[in-house]
Short mmCIF file of C-alpha atoms in Angstrom, two decimals:
data_model
loop_
_atom_site.label_atom_id
_atom_site.label_comp_id
_atom_site.label_asym_id
_atom_site.label_seq_id
_atom_site.Cartn_x
_atom_site.Cartn_y
_atom_site.Cartn_z
CA ASP B 1029 240.75 251.30 206.98
CA GLN B 1030 240.95 247.52 207.31
CA GLN B 1031 238.49 246.53 210.02
CA VAL B 1032 238.92 242.78 209.53
CA LYS B 1033 242.41 241.35 209.37
CA GLN B 1034 243.79 237.96 208.49
CA ASN B 1035 247.47 238.22 209.23
CA SER B 1036 248.50 234.84 207.84
CA PRO B 1037 248.38 234.91 204.04
CA SER B 1038 249.01 231.18 203.77
CA LEU B 1039 248.85 227.94 205.69
CA SER B 1040 250.14 224.51 204.75
CA VAL B 1041 248.88 221.44 206.62
CA GLN B 1042 249.14 217.72 206.21
CA GLU B 1043 246.04 215.75 205.33
CA GLY B 1044 244.28 214.52 208.44
CA ARG B 1045 245.72 217.21 210.69
CA ILE B 1046 243.99 220.29 212.06
CA SER B 1047 243.95 223.60 210.17
CA ILE B 1048 243.57 226.72 212.31
CA LEU B 1049 242.82 230.01 210.59
CA ASN B 1050 242.83 233.26 212.54
CA CYS B 1051 240.99 236.53 212.12
CA ASP B 1052 241.08 239.77 214.10
CA TYR B 1053 238.70 242.70 213.94
CA THR B 1054 238.86 246.24 215.22
CA ASN B 1055 235.23 247.33 215.42
CA SER B 1056 233.53 246.07 218.57
CA MET B 1057 230.13 246.84 217.04
CA PHE B 1058 230.40 243.94 214.63
CA ASP B 1059 227.61 241.55 215.50
CA TYR B 1060 227.92 238.61 213.14
CA PHE B 1061 230.91 236.84 211.65
CA LEU B 1062 231.20 234.55 208.64
CA TRP B 1063 233.77 232.43 206.90
CA TYR B 1064 233.73 232.06 203.14
CA LYS B 1065 235.72 229.60 201.06
CA LYS B 1066 236.92 230.40 197.56
CA TYR B 1067 238.31 228.12 194.89
CA PRO B 1068 240.22 229.58 191.91
CA ALA B 1069 237.97 231.10 189.24
CA GLU B 1070 234.91 230.74 191.44
CA GLY B 1071 233.06 233.12 193.71
CA PRO B 1072 233.24 232.84 197.50
CA THR B 1073 230.85 230.30 199.04
CA PHE B 1074 229.52 230.48 202.56
CA LEU B 1075 231.10 228.04 205.00
CA ILE B 1076 230.08 228.78 208.57
CA SER B 1077 229.01 231.72 210.73
CA ILE B 1078 228.72 232.79 214.34
CA SER B 1079 226.67 235.38 216.15
CA SER B 1080 228.30 237.63 218.72
CA ILE B 1081 226.11 236.11 221.44
CA LYS B 1082 227.90 232.78 221.02
CA ASP B 1083 231.50 231.73 221.48
CA LYS B 1084 231.45 228.57 219.41
CA ASN B 1085 229.62 227.15 216.42
CA GLU B 1086 230.25 223.75 214.92
CA ASP B 1087 229.25 222.23 211.59
CA GLY B 1088 230.78 218.87 210.80
CA ARG B 1089 234.52 219.24 210.40
CA PHE B 1090 234.34 223.03 210.77
CA THR B 1091 234.23 224.91 214.06
CA VAL B 1092 234.39 228.66 214.56
CA PHE B 1093 235.42 230.16 217.89
CA LEU B 1094 234.76 233.77 218.88
CA ASN B 1095 236.62 235.68 221.60
CA LYS B 1096 234.87 239.04 221.82
CA SER B 1097 237.14 240.50 224.48
CA ALA B 1098 240.13 239.88 222.23
CA LYS B 1099 238.21 240.76 219.05
CA HIS B 1100 239.44 237.51 217.60
CA LEU B 1101 237.91 234.55 215.88
CA SER B 1102 239.32 231.36 214.50
CA LEU B 1103 238.23 228.59 212.16
CA HIS B 1104 239.25 225.03 212.90
CA ILE B 1105 239.08 222.33 210.24
CA VAL B 1106 239.45 218.81 211.57
CA PRO B 1107 240.52 216.64 209.88
CA SER B 1108 241.87 218.59 206.93
CA GLN B 1109 241.22 217.07 203.50
CA PRO B 1110 242.74 217.82 200.08
CA GLY B 1111 239.43 219.37 198.96
CA ASP B 1112 239.84 221.97 201.69
CA SER B 1113 242.68 223.58 199.74
CA ALA B 1114 241.27 227.02 198.95
CA VAL B 1115 241.32 230.66 200.04
CA TYR B 1116 239.37 231.32 203.24
CA PHE B 1117 237.93 234.75 203.93
CA CYS B 1118 236.79 236.00 207.30
CA ALA B 1119 233.97 238.54 207.14
CA ALA B 1120 231.99 240.60 209.61
CA ARG B 1121 228.86 242.71 209.63
CA PHE B 1122 226.71 244.85 211.90
CA SER B 1123 223.33 243.77 213.22
CA ASN B 1124 221.32 246.26 211.17
CA ASP B 1125 223.42 246.13 208.03
CA TYR B 1126 224.05 243.11 205.86
CA LYS B 1127 227.00 244.30 203.85
CA LEU B 1128 230.20 242.45 204.69
CA SER B 1129 233.68 243.63 205.61
CA PHE B 1130 236.21 241.05 204.50
CA GLY B 1131 239.71 240.15 205.55
CA ALA B 1132 242.42 239.65 202.93
CA GLY B 1133 242.11 235.86 203.02
CA THR B 1134 244.29 232.91 203.97
CA THR B 1135 245.33 230.37 201.35
CA VAL B 1136 245.19 226.86 202.77
CA THR B 1137 247.10 224.04 201.13
CA VAL B 1138 246.44 220.53 202.36
CA ARG B 1139 249.33 218.18 201.58
CA ALA B 1140 248.67 214.49 200.94
CA GLU Y 896 218.34 226.45 191.93
CA ALA Y 897 220.33 228.63 189.54
CA GLY Y 898 223.06 230.70 191.13
CA VAL Y 899 224.15 234.28 190.56
CA ALA Y 900 225.14 234.69 186.91
CA GLN Y 901 227.78 237.15 185.78
CA SER Y 902 229.20 238.03 182.40
CA PRO Y 903 231.67 238.32 180.92
CA ARG Y 904 234.03 236.04 182.86
CA TYR Y 905 237.11 237.86 181.65
CA LYS Y 906 237.76 241.26 180.08
CA ILE Y 907 240.94 242.99 178.98
CA ILE Y 908 240.78 246.68 178.07
CA GLU Y 909 243.17 249.56 177.65
CA LYS Y 910 243.22 252.37 180.18
CA ARG Y 911 240.75 255.15 179.48
CA GLN Y 912 238.39 252.74 177.75
CA SER Y 913 234.99 251.90 179.16
CA VAL Y 914 233.67 248.53 180.27
CA ALA Y 915 230.40 247.10 181.59
CA PHE Y 916 229.63 244.03 183.66
CA TRP Y 917 226.30 242.29 183.95
CA CYS Y 918 224.76 240.40 186.86
CA ASN Y 919 221.62 238.29 187.10
CA PRO Y 920 220.85 237.51 190.75
CA ILE Y 921 219.12 234.46 192.16
CA SER Y 922 215.42 234.65 191.45
CA GLY Y 923 213.52 236.41 194.22
CA HIS Y 924 216.57 237.97 195.84
CA ALA Y 925 215.77 241.59 196.55
CA THR Y 926 219.26 242.58 197.71
CA LEU Y 927 222.14 242.82 195.25
CA TYR Y 928 225.77 243.73 195.93
CA TRP Y 929 228.76 244.56 193.77
CA TYR Y 930 232.16 243.89 195.33
CA GLN Y 931 235.64 244.65 194.00
CA GLN Y 932 238.42 242.21 194.85
CA ILE Y 933 241.93 243.38 194.09
CA LEU Y 934 244.60 240.69 194.00
CA GLY Y 935 245.81 239.86 197.50
CA GLN Y 936 242.92 241.64 199.20
CA GLY Y 937 239.48 240.70 200.38
CA PRO Y 938 236.35 241.77 198.52
CA LYS Y 939 235.34 245.40 199.09
CA LEU Y 940 231.74 246.52 198.75
CA LEU Y 941 231.13 249.01 195.97
CA ILE Y 942 227.35 249.29 196.00
CA GLN Y 943 224.30 247.65 197.55
CA PHE Y 944 220.81 247.66 196.03
CA GLN Y 945 217.51 246.82 197.66
CA ASN Y 946 215.17 246.05 194.75
CA ASN Y 947 215.99 248.90 192.34
CA GLY Y 948 217.01 251.41 195.01
CA VAL Y 949 220.56 252.14 196.21
CA VAL Y 950 221.11 251.35 199.88
CA ASP Y 951 224.83 252.11 200.10
CA ASP Y 952 227.22 253.44 197.47
CA SER Y 953 229.63 255.17 199.83
CA GLN Y 954 232.61 253.19 198.50
CA LEU Y 955 231.78 253.61 194.82
CA PRO Y 956 234.20 255.95 192.96
CA LYS Y 957 231.38 257.90 191.39
CA ASP Y 958 233.59 259.92 189.07
CA ARG Y 959 234.19 256.78 186.99
CA PHE Y 960 231.95 253.99 188.28
CA SER Y 961 228.21 253.73 187.87
CA ALA Y 962 225.70 250.99 188.54
CA GLU Y 963 222.05 250.46 187.96
CA ARG Y 964 219.46 247.82 188.69
CA LEU Y 965 216.53 248.30 186.42
CA LYS Y 966 213.24 246.69 187.43
CA GLY Y 967 214.90 245.36 190.58
CA VAL Y 968 216.37 242.30 188.88
CA ASP Y 969 219.47 242.42 186.65
CA SER Y 970 222.22 244.89 187.34
CA THR Y 971 225.07 246.44 185.37
CA LEU Y 972 228.27 247.98 186.69
CA LYS Y 973 230.13 250.37 184.39
CA ILE Y 974 233.59 251.89 184.54
CA GLN Y 975 234.36 254.90 182.37
CA PRO Y 976 237.19 255.68 181.91
CA ALA Y 977 239.12 252.73 183.32
CA LYS Y 978 242.40 253.13 185.16
CA LEU Y 979 245.17 250.60 185.71
CA GLU Y 980 244.21 250.32 189.39
CA ASP Y 981 240.73 249.10 188.41
CA SER Y 982 242.23 245.72 187.52
CA ALA Y 983 240.40 243.34 189.84
CA VAL Y 984 237.72 240.69 190.06
CA TYR Y 985 234.24 242.19 190.23
CA LEU Y 986 231.89 240.02 192.23
CA CYS Y 987 228.13 240.25 192.22
CA ALA Y 988 226.18 238.78 195.14
CA SER Y 989 222.52 238.56 196.00
CA SER Y 990 220.43 237.67 199.02
CA LEU Y 991 216.95 237.60 200.40
CA VAL Y 992 216.40 240.53 202.73
CA GLY Y 993 218.32 239.98 205.93
CA THR Y 994 220.03 236.74 204.96
CA ARG Y 995 223.50 235.75 203.86
CA ALA Y 996 224.73 236.53 200.38
CA PHE Y 997 225.41 234.16 197.50
CA PHE Y 998 228.21 235.15 195.15
CA GLY Y 999 228.63 234.78 191.42
CA GLN Y 1000 231.85 233.58 189.80
CA GLY Y 1001 233.02 237.11 189.16
CA THR Y 1002 234.39 239.03 186.19
CA ARG Y 1003 238.16 239.37 186.03
CA LEU Y 1004 239.09 242.77 184.59
CA THR Y 1005 242.59 243.54 183.39
CA VAL Y 1006 243.36 247.13 182.44
CA VAL Y 1007 246.54 247.52 180.38
#
């Protein structure tokens, strides 16, 4: 039972433009959401997170938006850079439990 | 600060053989996770340890998978006997209690 879904397996964007990655979840009890970035042959690394009490969190070029009523979150990368080419995973967890439920990932390719 | 160390990086075995993976978490991290990532999917939690005790192993196929964390530090994950569908990247992650997880580079297992 996939509780976190990333319906776009891939995204191609030109350098300097905005990348928008989407994530949907089914369990309204999820309390905390994270984005991880993964390069080939490396483990996922934490990128940015958001608590369910917020609707936006920003860190430099990365902003995550949360729409609880729609059970949807998105990651915006502005401006996109070649080093952003990677697989991005959306993940969610409950407040009293730190194990993560991951989406299938979106592969971002930033074109020069 | 040293990251999460995993070995081996790659392993190829025949079906019905056994295999073991090793993980050394970040020093001081009490929580340790093993995730399985099948190609095209997001990581799926297999087991979570708190020190040397199991917190959650509900997703671990216990007829063939086993894991231990002796002395609350290093951990090993074993598969015996392996099946073709066990081909995946096995990721180890660790965290301080109640904080986000740091992942190792993973072990890529191919069962032929």
